[in-house]
Amino acid sequence: MSSVIGIDLGGTKIAAARYDAKTWNVQADARYDTPKGKEFIAVFQAIVDAIMALRTEDTEAVGVGVPGLIRQPEGSIVTLPNIPRAEGFSLREKLASALKLAVSVGNDANCFALAEALHGVGKGRDIVVGITMGTGVGGGIVVNGKLLQGSHGFANEIGHMLLKPGEPPYPTEDKRGDVEQFLSGTAMGKRCEAAKRPEDYLKGEVCAFLQPEVLRETAWMCASLAHLIDPSMIIFGGSTGRALAPHLSAIQKELPQWMLPGIPPPDLAIAQLTNAATLGAALLTQE
């Protein structure tokens, strides 16, 4: 019986889990603090330590999900917005050298999408889009069980699709007007400063004015994805994405008016897994 380790690198925490490589059941897991205010080599060493704490004789590979852009197939970091001084770090190569194991590195939102498509609410669907909505907006597209990565590993940046070009919903020097500026938890906090929690953005009276706008903007995003890749299902995760749960039927109902006649709208769903980040990272090793 062989095992695979999945690592989810976050700005504050490193989550690690060891999985059975056949059943994908969790064998062991742990969480550690991400080193703060140090060179990235300290973060790298923390990742190595987390892996070594879980590694067994039958561990055959490691997958790592990171919150930023990864150049493929090298597995090198282009940028990690919430972890400083990581640019250009050859993460896959250095981990493989330190561990003497096969290593895969990918974007954390891609990991989320891969896990939900293969073992979560999207299981059995041919084309699945996973969208994480929290501090930012990320995503992944899984086609017949495989991630769509793009020519250089930069596909799936759903948060940076334009929604209202040049018209962000709050004062900012960045005028892109992309999805992230409208539908991330950070953006919603700026659009409704009275909210205390992500759930407040989309229920109750505190941000009542915002709710119809967000539902329509979410429908626009889904319609664009539907026209581009014709997915069977779009799955929402992250704190803000999960807060859409009471509104999915309303968004589903709104979708057809923004789509070409005759094109079936994708099914919309809320993420099912609690371990999608580390499971998806482990599944990168099977790509």
mmCIF file of C-alpha atoms in Angstrom:
data_model
loop_
_atom_site.group_PDB
_atom_site.id
_atom_site.type_symbol
_atom_site.label_atom_id
_atom_site.label_comp_id
_atom_site.label_asym_id
_atom_site.label_seq_id
_atom_site.Cartn_x
_atom_site.Cartn_y
_atom_site.Cartn_z
ATOM 1 C CA MET A 1 0.000 0.000 0.000
ATOM 2 C CA SER A 2 1.495 3.357 -1.027
ATOM 3 C CA SER A 3 0.775 6.819 0.315
ATOM 4 C CA VAL A 4 0.867 10.390 -0.980
ATOM 5 C CA ILE A 5 1.273 13.571 1.054
ATOM 6 C CA GLY A 6 -0.666 16.741 0.277
ATOM 7 C CA ILE A 7 0.422 20.166 1.541
ATOM 8 C CA ASP A 8 -1.693 23.323 1.545
ATOM 9 C CA LEU A 9 0.508 26.393 2.028
ATOM 10 C CA GLY A 10 -1.406 29.375 3.387
ATOM 11 C CA GLY A 11 -0.428 32.827 4.540
ATOM 12 C CA THR A 12 -0.848 31.849 8.201
ATOM 13 C CA LYS A 13 -1.052 28.035 8.266
ATOM 14 C CA ILE A 14 0.497 25.010 6.588
ATOM 15 C CA ALA A 15 -1.927 22.083 6.430
ATOM 16 C CA ALA A 16 -0.506 18.624 5.756
ATOM 17 C CA ALA A 17 -2.149 15.249 5.234
ATOM 18 C CA ARG A 18 -1.076 11.761 4.202
ATOM 19 C CA TYR A 19 -3.478 9.838 1.960
ATOM 20 C CA ASP A 20 -3.804 6.236 0.888
ATOM 21 C CA ALA A 21 -2.927 6.402 -2.809
ATOM 22 C CA LYS A 22 -5.714 3.969 -3.780
ATOM 23 C CA THR A 23 -8.668 4.876 -1.587
ATOM 24 C CA TRP A 24 -7.653 8.503 -0.913
ATOM 25 C CA ASN A 25 -8.667 8.111 2.703
ATOM 26 C CA VAL A 26 -6.767 10.277 5.198
ATOM 27 C CA GLN A 27 -4.135 8.351 7.149
ATOM 28 C CA ALA A 28 -2.776 11.273 9.202
ATOM 29 C CA ASP A 29 -2.874 15.060 9.179
ATOM 30 C CA ALA A 30 -1.406 18.087 10.965
ATOM 31 C CA ARG A 31 -1.330 21.889 10.911
ATOM 32 C CA TYR A 32 1.581 24.252 11.476
ATOM 33 C CA ASP A 33 2.117 28.002 11.555
ATOM 34 C CA THR A 34 3.590 29.565 8.423
ATOM 35 C CA PRO A 35 6.819 31.395 9.388
ATOM 36 C CA LYS A 36 6.326 35.162 9.397
ATOM 37 C CA GLY A 37 8.678 37.974 8.461
ATOM 38 C CA LYS A 38 11.472 35.720 7.229
ATOM 39 C CA GLU A 39 13.045 34.813 3.902
ATOM 40 C CA PHE A 40 11.096 32.237 1.913
ATOM 41 C CA ILE A 41 13.727 29.622 2.678
ATOM 42 C CA ALA A 42 12.243 29.512 6.212
ATOM 43 C CA VAL A 43 8.816 28.746 4.733
ATOM 44 C CA PHE A 44 10.417 26.124 2.503
ATOM 45 C CA GLN A 45 12.019 24.453 5.524
ATOM 46 C CA ALA A 46 8.669 24.488 7.346
ATOM 47 C CA ILE A 47 7.113 22.674 4.363
ATOM 48 C CA VAL A 48 9.910 20.090 4.417
ATOM 49 C CA ASP A 49 9.466 19.589 8.170
ATOM 50 C CA ALA A 50 5.695 19.126 7.752
ATOM 51 C CA ILE A 51 6.279 16.492 5.081
ATOM 52 C CA MET A 52 8.926 14.651 7.076
ATOM 53 C CA ALA A 53 6.619 14.512 10.108
ATOM 54 C CA LEU A 54 4.056 12.553 8.057
ATOM 55 C CA ARG A 55 6.306 10.646 5.680
ATOM 56 C CA THR A 56 6.416 6.858 5.942
ATOM 57 C CA GLU A 57 8.382 4.194 4.098
ATOM 58 C CA ASP A 58 5.576 3.769 1.575
ATOM 59 C CA THR A 59 5.250 7.491 0.744
ATOM 60 C CA GLU A 60 5.815 7.764 -2.988
ATOM 61 C CA ALA A 61 5.022 11.382 -3.851
ATOM 62 C CA VAL A 62 4.187 14.842 -2.519
ATOM 63 C CA GLY A 63 1.834 17.493 -3.873
ATOM 64 C CA VAL A 64 1.894 21.123 -2.737
ATOM 65 C CA GLY A 65 -0.810 23.736 -3.280
ATOM 66 C CA VAL A 66 0.247 27.370 -2.957
ATOM 67 C CA PRO A 67 -1.762 30.630 -2.963
ATOM 68 C CA GLY A 68 -0.383 32.233 -6.094
ATOM 69 C CA LEU A 69 0.953 31.842 -9.612
ATOM 70 C CA ILE A 70 3.073 28.793 -10.433
ATOM 71 C CA ARG A 71 4.986 28.428 -13.674
ATOM 72 C CA GLN A 72 4.570 24.972 -15.187
ATOM 73 C CA PRO A 73 6.025 22.482 -15.809
ATOM 74 C CA GLU A 74 8.909 23.812 -13.689
ATOM 75 C CA GLY A 75 6.779 24.227 -10.562
ATOM 76 C CA SER A 76 8.491 27.525 -9.767
ATOM 77 C CA ILE A 77 6.813 30.410 -7.957
ATOM 78 C CA VAL A 78 5.936 33.519 -9.952
ATOM 79 C CA THR A 79 4.250 35.346 -7.081
ATOM 80 C CA LEU A 80 2.572 34.601 -3.748
ATOM 81 C CA PRO A 81 0.655 37.772 -2.783
ATOM 82 C CA ASN A 82 0.352 36.866 0.919
ATOM 83 C CA ILE A 83 3.815 35.346 1.407
ATOM 84 C CA PRO A 84 6.714 37.747 0.727
ATOM 85 C CA ARG A 85 10.023 37.109 -0.995
ATOM 86 C CA ALA A 86 8.918 33.927 -2.769
ATOM 87 C CA GLU A 87 9.248 35.150 -6.367
ATOM 88 C CA GLY A 88 11.340 32.906 -8.591
ATOM 89 C CA PHE A 89 11.763 30.171 -5.972
ATOM 90 C CA SER A 90 12.126 26.752 -7.641
ATOM 91 C CA LEU A 91 9.811 25.007 -5.214
ATOM 92 C CA ARG A 92 9.255 21.726 -7.061
ATOM 93 C CA GLU A 93 12.940 21.241 -7.880
ATOM 94 C CA LYS A 94 14.176 22.080 -4.372
ATOM 95 C CA LEU A 95 11.575 19.892 -2.664
ATOM 96 C CA ALA A 96 12.356 16.960 -4.943
ATOM 97 C CA SER A 97 16.054 17.365 -4.163
ATOM 98 C CA ALA A 98 15.516 17.609 -0.404
ATOM 99 C CA LEU A 99 13.012 14.759 -0.164
ATOM 100 C CA LYS A 100 14.190 12.417 -2.924
ATOM 101 C CA LEU A 101 10.535 11.995 -3.900
ATOM 102 C CA ALA A 102 8.380 12.869 -6.880
ATOM 103 C CA VAL A 103 6.920 16.352 -6.248
ATOM 104 C CA SER A 104 4.077 18.265 -7.896
ATOM 105 C CA VAL A 105 3.304 21.928 -7.215
ATOM 106 C CA GLY A 106 0.177 23.836 -8.191
ATOM 107 C CA ASN A 107 -2.183 26.666 -7.386
ATOM 108 C CA ASP A 108 -4.342 26.070 -4.301
ATOM 109 C CA ALA A 109 -7.611 26.933 -6.080
ATOM 110 C CA ASN A 110 -6.735 24.343 -8.731
ATOM 111 C CA CYS A 111 -6.289 21.834 -5.902
ATOM 112 C CA PHE A 112 -9.730 22.707 -4.540
ATOM 113 C CA ALA A 113 -11.329 22.193 -7.950
ATOM 114 C CA LEU A 114 -9.518 18.902 -8.562
ATOM 115 C CA ALA A 115 -10.586 17.447 -5.213
ATOM 116 C CA GLU A 116 -14.225 18.488 -5.575
ATOM 117 C CA ALA A 117 -14.366 17.228 -9.167
ATOM 118 C CA LEU A 118 -12.920 13.802 -8.396
ATOM 119 C CA HIS A 119 -14.100 13.110 -4.840
ATOM 120 C CA GLY A 120 -16.628 15.798 -3.927
ATOM 121 C CA VAL A 121 -19.885 17.194 -5.207
ATOM 122 C CA GLY A 122 -18.619 17.171 -8.811
ATOM 123 C CA LYS A 123 -17.753 13.465 -8.859
ATOM 124 C CA GLY A 124 -18.915 11.834 -12.087
ATOM 125 C CA ARG A 125 -19.205 15.111 -14.021
ATOM 126 C CA ASP A 126 -17.183 15.544 -17.209
ATOM 127 C CA ILE A 127 -16.342 19.267 -17.013
ATOM 128 C CA VAL A 128 -16.263 20.958 -13.607
ATOM 129 C CA VAL A 129 -15.354 24.498 -12.578
ATOM 130 C CA GLY A 130 -14.374 25.139 -8.966
ATOM 131 C CA ILE A 131 -14.384 28.717 -7.679
ATOM 132 C CA THR A 132 -12.993 29.766 -4.295
ATOM 133 C CA MET A 133 -14.308 33.067 -2.971
ATOM 134 C CA GLY A 134 -12.604 34.383 0.146
ATOM 135 C CA THR A 135 -9.866 36.978 0.524
ATOM 136 C CA GLY A 136 -9.576 36.757 -3.258
ATOM 137 C CA VAL A 137 -11.242 34.743 -6.008
ATOM 138 C CA GLY A 138 -9.488 31.727 -7.493
ATOM 139 C CA GLY A 139 -10.565 28.828 -9.617
ATOM 140 C CA GLY A 140 -9.821 25.626 -11.404
ATOM 141 C CA ILE A 141 -11.226 23.796 -14.417
ATOM 142 C CA VAL A 142 -11.227 19.995 -14.507
ATOM 143 C CA VAL A 143 -11.927 18.249 -17.813
ATOM 144 C CA ASN A 144 -12.486 14.485 -17.745
ATOM 145 C CA GLY A 145 -10.607 14.197 -14.474
ATOM 146 C CA LYS A 146 -7.618 16.341 -15.468
ATOM 147 C CA LEU A 147 -6.783 19.949 -14.651
ATOM 148 C CA LEU A 148 -6.783 22.431 -17.493
ATOM 149 C CA GLN A 149 -3.461 24.158 -16.809
ATOM 150 C CA GLY A 150 -2.800 26.283 -19.877
ATOM 151 C CA SER A 151 0.417 26.631 -21.869
ATOM 152 C CA HIS A 152 2.429 27.931 -18.895
ATOM 153 C CA GLY A 153 0.330 26.867 -15.910
ATOM 154 C CA PHE A 154 -1.576 30.151 -15.678
ATOM 155 C CA ALA A 155 -5.052 29.030 -16.742
ATOM 156 C CA ASN A 156 -8.013 29.262 -14.368
ATOM 157 C CA GLU A 157 -7.425 32.806 -13.078
ATOM 158 C CA ILE A 158 -11.184 33.260 -12.844
ATOM 159 C CA GLY A 159 -10.851 36.093 -10.349
ATOM 160 C CA HIS A 160 -9.129 38.198 -12.985
ATOM 161 C CA MET A 161 -11.742 37.810 -15.699
ATOM 162 C CA LEU A 162 -13.178 41.248 -16.393
ATOM 163 C CA LEU A 163 -16.668 41.858 -15.038
ATOM 164 C CA LYS A 164 -17.107 45.633 -15.415
ATOM 165 C CA PRO A 165 -13.916 46.919 -17.066
ATOM 166 C CA GLY A 166 -12.850 50.277 -15.698
ATOM 167 C CA GLU A 167 -15.685 50.355 -13.150
ATOM 168 C CA PRO A 168 -14.616 48.822 -9.822
ATOM 169 C CA PRO A 169 -17.355 49.092 -7.171
ATOM 170 C CA TYR A 170 -15.235 51.081 -4.696
ATOM 171 C CA PRO A 171 -12.496 53.765 -4.950
ATOM 172 C CA THR A 172 -9.189 52.236 -6.039
ATOM 173 C CA GLU A 173 -6.291 53.031 -8.346
ATOM 174 C CA ASP A 174 -6.695 49.585 -9.916
ATOM 175 C CA LYS A 175 -9.440 50.119 -12.485
ATOM 176 C CA ARG A 176 -9.576 46.623 -13.986
ATOM 177 C CA GLY A 177 -13.062 45.880 -12.698
ATOM 178 C CA ASP A 178 -12.373 42.152 -12.536
ATOM 179 C CA VAL A 179 -14.355 39.445 -10.749
ATOM 180 C CA GLU A 180 -12.154 39.646 -7.659
ATOM 181 C CA GLN A 181 -12.935 43.359 -7.236
ATOM 182 C CA PHE A 182 -16.635 42.515 -7.050
ATOM 183 C CA LEU A 183 -17.065 39.038 -5.580
ATOM 184 C CA SER A 184 -14.196 38.393 -3.154
ATOM 185 C CA GLY A 185 -14.861 38.668 0.560
ATOM 186 C CA THR A 186 -12.393 41.559 0.622
ATOM 187 C CA ALA A 187 -14.381 43.398 -2.036
ATOM 188 C CA MET A 188 -17.715 42.767 -0.353
ATOM 189 C CA GLY A 189 -16.305 44.124 2.894
ATOM 190 C CA LYS A 190 -15.485 47.357 1.073
ATOM 191 C CA ARG A 191 -18.887 47.460 -0.609
ATOM 192 C CA CYS A 192 -20.717 46.967 2.704
ATOM 193 C CA GLU A 193 -18.503 48.131 5.550
ATOM 194 C CA ALA A 194 -21.210 47.477 8.161
ATOM 195 C CA ALA A 195 -20.850 43.705 7.721
ATOM 196 C CA LYS A 196 -19.082 41.816 10.497
ATOM 197 C CA ARG A 197 -18.827 38.356 8.867
ATOM 198 C CA PRO A 198 -18.918 36.951 5.307
ATOM 199 C CA GLU A 199 -22.439 35.632 5.954
ATOM 200 C CA ASP A 200 -23.626 39.195 6.598
ATOM 201 C CA TYR A 201 -22.858 40.190 3.012
ATOM 202 C CA LEU A 202 -25.517 37.882 1.649
ATOM 203 C CA LYS A 203 -28.237 37.611 4.271
ATOM 204 C CA GLY A 204 -30.168 39.841 6.627
ATOM 205 C CA GLU A 205 -30.672 43.585 6.516
ATOM 206 C CA VAL A 206 -27.096 44.762 7.059
ATOM 207 C CA CYS A 207 -26.116 44.443 3.386
ATOM 208 C CA ALA A 208 -29.563 44.013 1.836
ATOM 209 C CA PHE A 209 -28.727 46.508 -0.923
ATOM 210 C CA LEU A 210 -25.711 44.425 -1.947
ATOM 211 C CA GLN A 211 -27.371 41.032 -2.300
ATOM 212 C CA PRO A 212 -29.198 41.474 -5.635
ATOM 213 C CA GLU A 213 -26.066 43.022 -7.137
ATOM 214 C CA VAL A 214 -23.870 40.117 -6.024
ATOM 215 C CA LEU A 215 -26.325 37.510 -7.287
ATOM 216 C CA ARG A 216 -26.482 39.146 -10.699
ATOM 217 C CA GLU A 217 -22.690 39.553 -10.887
ATOM 218 C CA THR A 218 -22.256 35.900 -9.936
ATOM 219 C CA ALA A 219 -24.674 34.945 -12.713
ATOM 220 C CA TRP A 220 -22.639 37.027 -15.179
ATOM 221 C CA MET A 221 -19.452 35.235 -14.151
ATOM 222 C CA CYS A 222 -21.122 31.831 -14.510
ATOM 223 C CA ALA A 223 -22.602 32.748 -17.901
ATOM 224 C CA SER A 224 -19.163 33.741 -19.209
ATOM 225 C CA LEU A 225 -17.715 30.431 -18.044
ATOM 226 C CA ALA A 226 -20.646 28.540 -19.565
ATOM 227 C CA HIS A 227 -20.145 30.184 -22.949
ATOM 228 C CA LEU A 228 -16.418 29.487 -22.863
ATOM 229 C CA ILE A 229 -16.202 25.848 -21.750
ATOM 230 C CA ASP A 230 -19.779 24.513 -21.345
ATOM 231 C CA PRO A 231 -19.226 22.998 -17.871
ATOM 232 C CA SER A 232 -21.584 20.478 -16.335
ATOM 233 C CA MET A 233 -21.190 22.016 -12.870
ATOM 234 C CA ILE A 234 -19.773 25.106 -11.162
ATOM 235 C CA ILE A 235 -18.812 24.596 -7.506
ATOM 236 C CA PHE A 236 -18.391 27.426 -5.005
ATOM 237 C CA GLY A 237 -16.047 27.242 -2.017
ATOM 238 C CA GLY A 238 -14.339 29.563 0.429
ATOM 239 C CA SER A 239 -16.105 31.521 3.162
ATOM 240 C CA THR A 240 -17.842 33.889 0.758
ATOM 241 C CA GLY A 241 -18.583 31.177 -1.794
ATOM 242 C CA ARG A 242 -20.260 29.011 0.841
ATOM 243 C CA ALA A 243 -22.342 32.019 1.887
ATOM 244 C CA LEU A 244 -23.991 31.790 -1.554
ATOM 245 C CA ALA A 245 -25.738 28.565 -0.493
ATOM 246 C CA PRO A 246 -29.175 30.113 0.231
ATOM 247 C CA HIS A 247 -29.051 31.975 -3.082
ATOM 248 C CA LEU A 248 -27.998 29.248 -5.533
ATOM 249 C CA SER A 249 -31.530 28.671 -6.803
ATOM 250 C CA ALA A 250 -31.938 32.403 -7.480
ATOM 251 C CA ILE A 251 -28.629 32.529 -9.369
ATOM 252 C CA GLN A 252 -29.578 29.370 -11.282
ATOM 253 C CA LYS A 253 -32.867 30.997 -12.257
ATOM 254 C CA GLU A 254 -31.093 34.176 -13.372
ATOM 255 C CA LEU A 255 -28.498 32.393 -15.514
ATOM 256 C CA PRO A 256 -30.555 31.661 -18.667
ATOM 257 C CA GLN A 257 -31.320 35.324 -19.361
ATOM 258 C CA TRP A 258 -27.577 35.978 -19.774
ATOM 259 C CA MET A 259 -26.923 32.941 -21.981
ATOM 260 C CA LEU A 260 -27.477 32.194 -25.637
ATOM 261 C CA PRO A 261 -30.801 30.419 -26.238
ATOM 262 C CA GLY A 262 -30.445 26.663 -26.399
ATOM 263 C CA ILE A 263 -27.297 26.440 -24.276
ATOM 264 C CA PRO A 264 -28.070 24.540 -21.053
ATOM 265 C CA PRO A 265 -26.840 26.391 -17.960
ATOM 266 C CA PRO A 266 -24.451 24.517 -15.688
ATOM 267 C CA ASP A 267 -25.618 23.139 -12.371
ATOM 268 C CA LEU A 268 -24.454 25.230 -9.409
ATOM 269 C CA ALA A 269 -23.313 23.650 -6.137
ATOM 270 C CA ILE A 270 -21.584 24.389 -2.850
ATOM 271 C CA ALA A 271 -18.343 22.558 -2.053
ATOM 272 C CA GLN A 272 -18.762 19.316 -0.132
ATOM 273 C CA LEU A 273 -15.289 18.439 1.147
ATOM 274 C CA THR A 274 -13.612 19.760 4.282
ATOM 275 C CA ASN A 275 -10.156 18.571 3.192
ATOM 276 C CA ALA A 276 -10.218 19.691 -0.449
ATOM 277 C CA ALA A 277 -7.007 21.728 -0.133
ATOM 278 C CA THR A 278 -4.707 18.902 0.969
ATOM 279 C CA LEU A 279 -6.570 16.200 -0.982
ATOM 280 C CA GLY A 280 -6.345 18.258 -4.159
ATOM 281 C CA ALA A 281 -2.642 18.836 -3.554
ATOM 282 C CA ALA A 282 -2.127 15.089 -3.157
ATOM 283 C CA LEU A 283 -4.115 14.473 -6.344
ATOM 284 C CA LEU A 284 -1.717 16.738 -8.262
ATOM 285 C CA THR A 285 0.736 13.845 -8.113
ATOM 286 C CA GLN A 286 -1.613 11.801 -10.314
ATOM 287 C CA GLU A 287 -1.818 14.403 -13.089
#
